[in-house]
Coordinates of C-alpha atoms in Angstrom, one line a residue:
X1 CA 102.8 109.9 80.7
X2 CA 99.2 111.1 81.7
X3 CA 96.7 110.8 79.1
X4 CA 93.7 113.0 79.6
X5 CA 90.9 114.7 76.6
X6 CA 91.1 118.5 77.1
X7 CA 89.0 119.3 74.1
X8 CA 85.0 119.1 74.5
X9 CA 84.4 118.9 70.3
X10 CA 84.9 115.2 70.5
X11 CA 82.6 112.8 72.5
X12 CA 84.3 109.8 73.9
X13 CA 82.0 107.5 72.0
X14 CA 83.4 108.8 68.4
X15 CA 87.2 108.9 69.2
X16 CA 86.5 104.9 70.8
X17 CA 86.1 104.8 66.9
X18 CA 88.2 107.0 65.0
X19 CA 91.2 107.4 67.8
X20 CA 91.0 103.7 69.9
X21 CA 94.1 103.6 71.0
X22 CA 93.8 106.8 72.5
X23 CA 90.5 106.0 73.9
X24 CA 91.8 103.4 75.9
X25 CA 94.5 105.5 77.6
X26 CA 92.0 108.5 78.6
X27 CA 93.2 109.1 82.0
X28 CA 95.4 106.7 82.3
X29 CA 99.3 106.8 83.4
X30 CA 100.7 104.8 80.5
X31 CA 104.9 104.2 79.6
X32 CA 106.1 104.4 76.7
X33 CA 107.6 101.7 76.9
X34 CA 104.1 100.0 77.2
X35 CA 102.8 101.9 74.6
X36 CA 105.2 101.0 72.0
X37 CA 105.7 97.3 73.0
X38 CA 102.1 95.9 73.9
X39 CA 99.5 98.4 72.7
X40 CA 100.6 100.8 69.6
X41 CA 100.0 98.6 66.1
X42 CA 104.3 99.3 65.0
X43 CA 103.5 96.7 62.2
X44 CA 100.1 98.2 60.9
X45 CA 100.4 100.3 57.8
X46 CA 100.3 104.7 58.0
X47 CA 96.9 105.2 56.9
X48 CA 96.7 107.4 53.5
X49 CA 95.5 110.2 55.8
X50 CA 98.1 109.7 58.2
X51 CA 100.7 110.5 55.4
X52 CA 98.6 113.9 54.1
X53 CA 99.3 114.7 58.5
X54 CA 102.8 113.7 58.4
X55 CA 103.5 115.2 55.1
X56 CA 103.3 118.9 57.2
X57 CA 105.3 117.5 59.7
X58 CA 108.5 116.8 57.1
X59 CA 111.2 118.9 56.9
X60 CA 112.8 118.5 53.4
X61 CA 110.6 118.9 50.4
X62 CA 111.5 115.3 49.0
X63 CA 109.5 113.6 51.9
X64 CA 106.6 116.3 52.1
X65 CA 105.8 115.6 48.2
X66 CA 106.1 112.2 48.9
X67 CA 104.0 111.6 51.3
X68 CA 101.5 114.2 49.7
X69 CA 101.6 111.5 46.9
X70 CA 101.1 108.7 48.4
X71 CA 98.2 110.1 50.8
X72 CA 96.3 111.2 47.7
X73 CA 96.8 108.9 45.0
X74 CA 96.0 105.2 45.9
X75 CA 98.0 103.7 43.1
X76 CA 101.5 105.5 44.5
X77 CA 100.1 103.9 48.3
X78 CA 99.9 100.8 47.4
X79 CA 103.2 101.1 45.6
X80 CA 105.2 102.1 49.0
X81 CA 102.7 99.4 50.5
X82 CA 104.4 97.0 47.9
X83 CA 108.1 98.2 48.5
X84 CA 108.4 99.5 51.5
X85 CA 105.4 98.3 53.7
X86 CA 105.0 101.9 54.8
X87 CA 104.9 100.5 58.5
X88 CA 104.9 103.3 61.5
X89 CA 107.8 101.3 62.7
X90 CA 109.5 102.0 59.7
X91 CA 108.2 105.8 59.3
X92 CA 111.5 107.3 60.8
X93 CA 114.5 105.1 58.0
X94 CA 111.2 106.1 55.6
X95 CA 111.0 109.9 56.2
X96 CA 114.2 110.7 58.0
X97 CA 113.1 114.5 58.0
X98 CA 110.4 113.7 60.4
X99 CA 112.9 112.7 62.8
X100 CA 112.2 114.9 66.2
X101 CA 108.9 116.4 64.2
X102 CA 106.6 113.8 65.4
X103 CA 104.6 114.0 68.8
X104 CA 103.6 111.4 71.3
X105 CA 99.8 113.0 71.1
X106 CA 100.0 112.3 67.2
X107 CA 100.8 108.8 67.5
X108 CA 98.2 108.5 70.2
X109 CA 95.4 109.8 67.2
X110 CA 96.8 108.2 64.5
X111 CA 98.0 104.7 65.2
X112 CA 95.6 101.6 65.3
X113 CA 95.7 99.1 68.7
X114 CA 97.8 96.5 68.7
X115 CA 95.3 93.2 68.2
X116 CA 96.0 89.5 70.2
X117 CA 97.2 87.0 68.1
X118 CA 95.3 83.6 68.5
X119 CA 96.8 80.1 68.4
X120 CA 95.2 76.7 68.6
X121 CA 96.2 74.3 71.5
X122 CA 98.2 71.5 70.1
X123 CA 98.0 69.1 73.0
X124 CA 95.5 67.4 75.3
X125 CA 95.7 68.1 79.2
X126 CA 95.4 64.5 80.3
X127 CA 98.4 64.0 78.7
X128 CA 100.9 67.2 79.0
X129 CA 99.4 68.2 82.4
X130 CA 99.8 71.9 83.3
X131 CA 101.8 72.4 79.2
X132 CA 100.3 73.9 76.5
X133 CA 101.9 73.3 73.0
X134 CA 101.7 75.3 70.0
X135 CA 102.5 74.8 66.6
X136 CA 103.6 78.3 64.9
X137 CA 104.7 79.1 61.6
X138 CA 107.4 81.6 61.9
X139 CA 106.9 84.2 58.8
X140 CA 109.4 85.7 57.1
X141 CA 109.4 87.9 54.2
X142 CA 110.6 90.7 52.0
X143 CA 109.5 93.6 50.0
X144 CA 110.7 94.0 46.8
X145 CA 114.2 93.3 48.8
X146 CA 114.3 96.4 50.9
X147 CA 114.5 94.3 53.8
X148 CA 113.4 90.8 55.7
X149 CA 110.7 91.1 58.0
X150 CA 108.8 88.9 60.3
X151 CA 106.1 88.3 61.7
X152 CA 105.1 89.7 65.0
X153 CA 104.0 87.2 67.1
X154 CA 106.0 84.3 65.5
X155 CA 108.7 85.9 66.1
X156 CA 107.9 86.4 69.5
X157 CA 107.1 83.2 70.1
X158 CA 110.2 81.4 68.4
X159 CA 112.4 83.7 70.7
X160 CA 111.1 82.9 73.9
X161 CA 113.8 81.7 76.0
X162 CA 113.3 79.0 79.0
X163 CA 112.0 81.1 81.9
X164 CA 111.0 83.9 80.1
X165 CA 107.1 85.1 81.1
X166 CA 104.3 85.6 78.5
X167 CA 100.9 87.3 79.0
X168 CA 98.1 84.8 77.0
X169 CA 94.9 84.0 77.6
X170 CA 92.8 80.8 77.2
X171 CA 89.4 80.7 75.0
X172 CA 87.4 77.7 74.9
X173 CA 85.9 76.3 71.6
X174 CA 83.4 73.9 72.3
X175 CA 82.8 73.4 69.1
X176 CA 85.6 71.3 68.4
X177 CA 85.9 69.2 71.2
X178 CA 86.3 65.4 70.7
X179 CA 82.8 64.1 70.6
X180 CA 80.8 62.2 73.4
X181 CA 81.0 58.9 72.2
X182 CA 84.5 57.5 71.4
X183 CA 82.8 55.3 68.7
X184 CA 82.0 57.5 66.8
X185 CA 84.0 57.2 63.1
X186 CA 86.4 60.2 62.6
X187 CA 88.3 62.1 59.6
X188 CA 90.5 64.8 60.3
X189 CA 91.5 67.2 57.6
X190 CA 94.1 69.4 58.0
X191 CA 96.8 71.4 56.0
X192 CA 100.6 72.6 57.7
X193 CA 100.0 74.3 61.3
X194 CA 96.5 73.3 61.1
X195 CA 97.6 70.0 62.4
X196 CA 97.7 71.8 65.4
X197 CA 93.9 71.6 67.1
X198 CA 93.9 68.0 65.4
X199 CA 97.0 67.2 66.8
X200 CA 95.1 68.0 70.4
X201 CA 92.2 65.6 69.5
X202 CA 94.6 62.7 68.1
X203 CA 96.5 62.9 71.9
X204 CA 93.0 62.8 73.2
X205 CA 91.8 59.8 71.2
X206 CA 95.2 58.0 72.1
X207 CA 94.6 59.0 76.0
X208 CA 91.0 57.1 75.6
X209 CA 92.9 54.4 74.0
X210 CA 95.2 53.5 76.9
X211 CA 92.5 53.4 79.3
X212 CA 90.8 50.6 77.2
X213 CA 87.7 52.7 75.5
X214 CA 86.5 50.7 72.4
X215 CA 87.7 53.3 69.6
X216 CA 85.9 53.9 65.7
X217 CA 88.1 54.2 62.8
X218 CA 90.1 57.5 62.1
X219 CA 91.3 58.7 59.4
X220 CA 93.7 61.6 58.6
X221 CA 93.9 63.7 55.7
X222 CA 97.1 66.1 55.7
X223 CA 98.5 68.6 53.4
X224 CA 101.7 70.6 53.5
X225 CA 104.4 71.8 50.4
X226 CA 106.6 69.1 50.1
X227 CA 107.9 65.7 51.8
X228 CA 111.2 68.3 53.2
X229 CA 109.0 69.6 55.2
X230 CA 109.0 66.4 57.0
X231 CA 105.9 68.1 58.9
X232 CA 104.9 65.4 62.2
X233 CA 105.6 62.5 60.3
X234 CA 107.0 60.9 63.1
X235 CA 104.2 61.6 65.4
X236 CA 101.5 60.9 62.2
X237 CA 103.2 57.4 61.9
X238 CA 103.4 56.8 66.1
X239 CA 99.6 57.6 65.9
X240 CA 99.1 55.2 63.2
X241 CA 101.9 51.9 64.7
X242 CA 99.6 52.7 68.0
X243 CA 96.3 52.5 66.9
X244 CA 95.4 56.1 67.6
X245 CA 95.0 56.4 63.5
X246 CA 93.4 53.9 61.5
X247 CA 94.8 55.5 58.4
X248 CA 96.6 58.8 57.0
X249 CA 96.6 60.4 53.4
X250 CA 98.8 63.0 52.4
X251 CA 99.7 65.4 49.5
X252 CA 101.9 68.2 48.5
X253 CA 101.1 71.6 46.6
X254 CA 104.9 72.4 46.1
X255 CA 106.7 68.7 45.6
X256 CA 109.1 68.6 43.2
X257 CA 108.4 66.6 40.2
X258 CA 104.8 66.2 41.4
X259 CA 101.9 67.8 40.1
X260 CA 100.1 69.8 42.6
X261 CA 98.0 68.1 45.3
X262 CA 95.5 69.7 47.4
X263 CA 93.2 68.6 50.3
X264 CA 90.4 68.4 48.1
X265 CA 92.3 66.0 45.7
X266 CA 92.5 63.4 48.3
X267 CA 89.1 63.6 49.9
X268 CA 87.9 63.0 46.1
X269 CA 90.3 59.9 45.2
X270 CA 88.1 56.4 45.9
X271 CA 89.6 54.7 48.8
X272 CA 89.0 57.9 51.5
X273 CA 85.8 59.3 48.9
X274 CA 84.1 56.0 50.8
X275 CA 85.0 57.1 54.1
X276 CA 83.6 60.5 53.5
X277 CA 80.6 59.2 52.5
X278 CA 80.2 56.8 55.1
X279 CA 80.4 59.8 57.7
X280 CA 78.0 61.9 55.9
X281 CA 75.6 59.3 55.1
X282 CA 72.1 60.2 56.6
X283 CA 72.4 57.3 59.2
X284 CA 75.9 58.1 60.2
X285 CA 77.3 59.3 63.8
X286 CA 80.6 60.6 62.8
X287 CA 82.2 63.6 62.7
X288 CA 84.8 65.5 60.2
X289 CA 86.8 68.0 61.8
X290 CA 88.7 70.6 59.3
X291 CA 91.7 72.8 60.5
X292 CA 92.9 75.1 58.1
X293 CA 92.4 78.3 55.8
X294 CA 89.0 79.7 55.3
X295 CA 89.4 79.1 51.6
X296 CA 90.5 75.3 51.9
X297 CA 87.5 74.5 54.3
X298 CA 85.2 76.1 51.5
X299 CA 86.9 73.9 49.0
X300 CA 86.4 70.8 51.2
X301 CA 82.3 71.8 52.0
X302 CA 81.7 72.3 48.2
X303 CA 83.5 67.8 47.6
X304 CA 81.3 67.7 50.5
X305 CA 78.3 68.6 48.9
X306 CA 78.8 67.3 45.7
X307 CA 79.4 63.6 47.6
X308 CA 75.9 64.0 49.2
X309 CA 74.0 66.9 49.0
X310 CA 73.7 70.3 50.2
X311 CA 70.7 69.4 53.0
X312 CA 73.3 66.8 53.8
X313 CA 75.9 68.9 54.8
X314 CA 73.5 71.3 56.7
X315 CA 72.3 68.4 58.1
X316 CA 75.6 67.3 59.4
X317 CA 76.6 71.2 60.2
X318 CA 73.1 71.5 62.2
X319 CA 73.7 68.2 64.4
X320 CA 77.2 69.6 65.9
X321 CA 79.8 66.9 63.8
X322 CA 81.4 69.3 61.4
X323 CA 84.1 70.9 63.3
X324 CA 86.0 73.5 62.2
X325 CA 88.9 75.5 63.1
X326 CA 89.8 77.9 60.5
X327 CA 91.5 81.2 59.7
X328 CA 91.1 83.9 57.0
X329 CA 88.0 85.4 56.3
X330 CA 85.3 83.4 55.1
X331 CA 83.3 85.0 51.6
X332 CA 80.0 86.0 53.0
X333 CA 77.5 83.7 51.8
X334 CA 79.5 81.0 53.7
X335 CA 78.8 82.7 57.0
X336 CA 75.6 81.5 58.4
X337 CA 76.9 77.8 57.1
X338 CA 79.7 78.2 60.1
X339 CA 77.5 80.5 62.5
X340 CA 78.5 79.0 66.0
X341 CA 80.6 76.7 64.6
X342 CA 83.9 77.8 64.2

C-alpha cells in the first residue's frame, strides 16, 4: 500500500504526535505484512478514544454499548483492561461485529508504533568472539483466565530457531564498563536476569585473570525466588573455584519455608555490610555495579546512604564507580542521582 496525507487541516508536525505510526509511513510504500509484524503496536492497549471510534464501527448493539462504556467510563476500561487486556490484536475475538468494519486508514490513526525492546549483553567479546548472549525471561501470563499470553519479544526470542535472521542493534553503555584499573575492589549486585550485564563483566574479570593481571577482591550479591530456580549456580560457583569471584551472597523472596530475603537484606547483614563500606569509604577506589529493577537499585542507594552518607554516595555517583543498569521507571527525585549514569 501507498501512504500519502490528502487533507491540509493537519500539519505533519501534530499528527508525528497524535498519529506516529502514520507519520512515519507518509509517502511510503509499506506491506501489510510489515505493518502488522514490525511496526503496528498489536500488544498495546485500544485507547478509551479508540473504543468511542470503533464503537460506530460495530454492527450489533451489544458491542456498540460496550464499547461506548468502556470509552467513557474509566472504571469499566480498566475492567476489560483487567480481563480481557483489550489488546488491538485481540479487537476482532473481542468485537466480532467489527469484523470487515474496520479500515487500514483507521488503524494507521489509531494504533501506537511498535517500540524496540532492549536487552543487556551477557558476555564479554574477548571471550565469545563474534557471539552475543542474552539472558531473557520469557513472560507468560493470564487475565482473569481468558487466555495465556506472552510476552512479545521473549517470546520471540525463545522461538528463534538455528539459522533464523534477527534485526537488532548494538548501543554502548560506557557507563558500566569494567573499570581501568583491574585492582580496583568490586561488588556486584544483581537480582534474576539482571545477572545478565554482570554476567558480561565477571567473563571480563576472568579474561584479565588468565592473562596474569593482579585482580582486587569481588564480591557478588544475587537475588532470585527460590533455590529451583537453580539461576547460574553453576557458572556463580565456576567463577568462584576459579578465582574470578572472591565471594557470592544470595537470597530468595519466594523460598519455601524461608522468610522473605531481598537484596537489601544481604548488603545490610555484617560480613558483606564491611565490604560495602570498604568501597564507599572516602579513600576507596572501588566500584559497586547494580543490575536490576529501578525500585531495587533505590532500595540499595537508600543502605547505601544510611552505611555512609548521602555526600558519600554522590560522591561515589559523581567519580564514575556506581554503575548501574536498571529497568522500570525511576520516582522522579531519583533522576538527577542517575543522570548519565544508567
Amino acid at each position: 500500500m501507498y501512504v500519502t496525507l490528502e487533507s491540509e487541516e493537519v500539519s505533519l508536525a501534530e499528527l508525528a504526535v497524535t498519529s506516529p505510526i502514520l507519520h512515519h509511513n507518509i509517502d511510503q510504500l509499506v506491506s501489510l505484512d510489515s505493518f502488522f509484524e514490525t511496526q503496528a503496536s498489536m500488544e498495546a492497549p485500544i485507547p478509551t478514544q479508540s473504543c468511542l471510534d470503533l464503537a460506530s464501527l460495530a454492527m450489533s448493539t451489544k458491542d456498540n454499548a460496550v464499547l461506548k462504556e468502556i470509552g467513557r467510563n474509566k472504571a469499566e476500561y480498566d475492567k476489560m483492561i483487567s480481563l480481557f487486556g483489550m489488546k488491538w490484536m485481540d479487537v476482532f475475538d473481542i468485537f466480532p461485529s467489527l469484523s470487515g468494519q474496520v479500515t487500514l486508514s483507521f488503524l494507521l490513526s489509531s494504533m501506537k508504533m511498535n517500540h524496540p525492546r532492549s536487552y543487556s549483553i551477557a558476555s564479554c567479546k574477548s571471550c565469545v568472539g563474534s557471539e552475543i548472549d542474552l539472558v531473557v525471561g520469557s513472560l507468560i501470563f493470564s487475565r482473569g483466565g481468558y487466555k495465556t499470553e506472552f510476552g512479545v519479544c521473549s517470546n520471540f526470542l525463545t522461538h528463534v530457531n538455528e539459522g533464523d535472521e534477527i534485526t537488532f542493534k548494538i548501543e554502548s553503555n560506557p557507563s558500566f564498563h569494567y573499570p581501568l584499573d583491574p585492582n580496583a575492589p568490586l561488588i556486584f549486585i544483581c537480582t534474576g536476569t539482571g545477572f545478565a550485564s554482570i554476567r558480561g563483566l565477571l567473563q571480563k574479570r576472568s579474561y584479565l585473570r588468565s592473562r596474569g593481571e593482579k585482580m582486587g577482591t569481588a564480591y557478588l550479591v544475587f537475588g532470585s525466588r527460590s533455590k529451583r530456580e537453580g539461576l547460574f549456580e553453576d557458572e556463580i560457583e565456576n567463577f568462584i573455584n576459579e578465582g574470578t569471584l572472591t565471594d557470592a551472597f544470595k537470597c530468595y523472596s519466594r523460598e519455601p519455608g524461608m522468610t522473605k530475603q531481598y537484596t537489601t537484606d544481604i548488603i545490610k547483614t555484617e560480613e558483606i555490610k564491611i565490604k560495602m563500606e570498604q568501597v564507599l569509604a572516602p579513600t576507596s577506589v572501588g566500584h559497586i555495579y547494580i543490575c536490576g529493577s529501578a525500585h531495587m537499585y533505590e532500595m540499595c542507594k537508600s543502605v547505601m546512604t544510611e552505611m555512609t552518607s548521602n555526600d558519600q554516595v554522590s560522591k561515589l555517583i559523581e567519580e564514575g564507580r556506581l554503575h548501574c543498569d536498571i529497568f522500570g521507571t525511576l520516582n522522579p527525585e531519583k533522576l538527577e542521582d542517575t543522570k548519565g549514569k544508567t
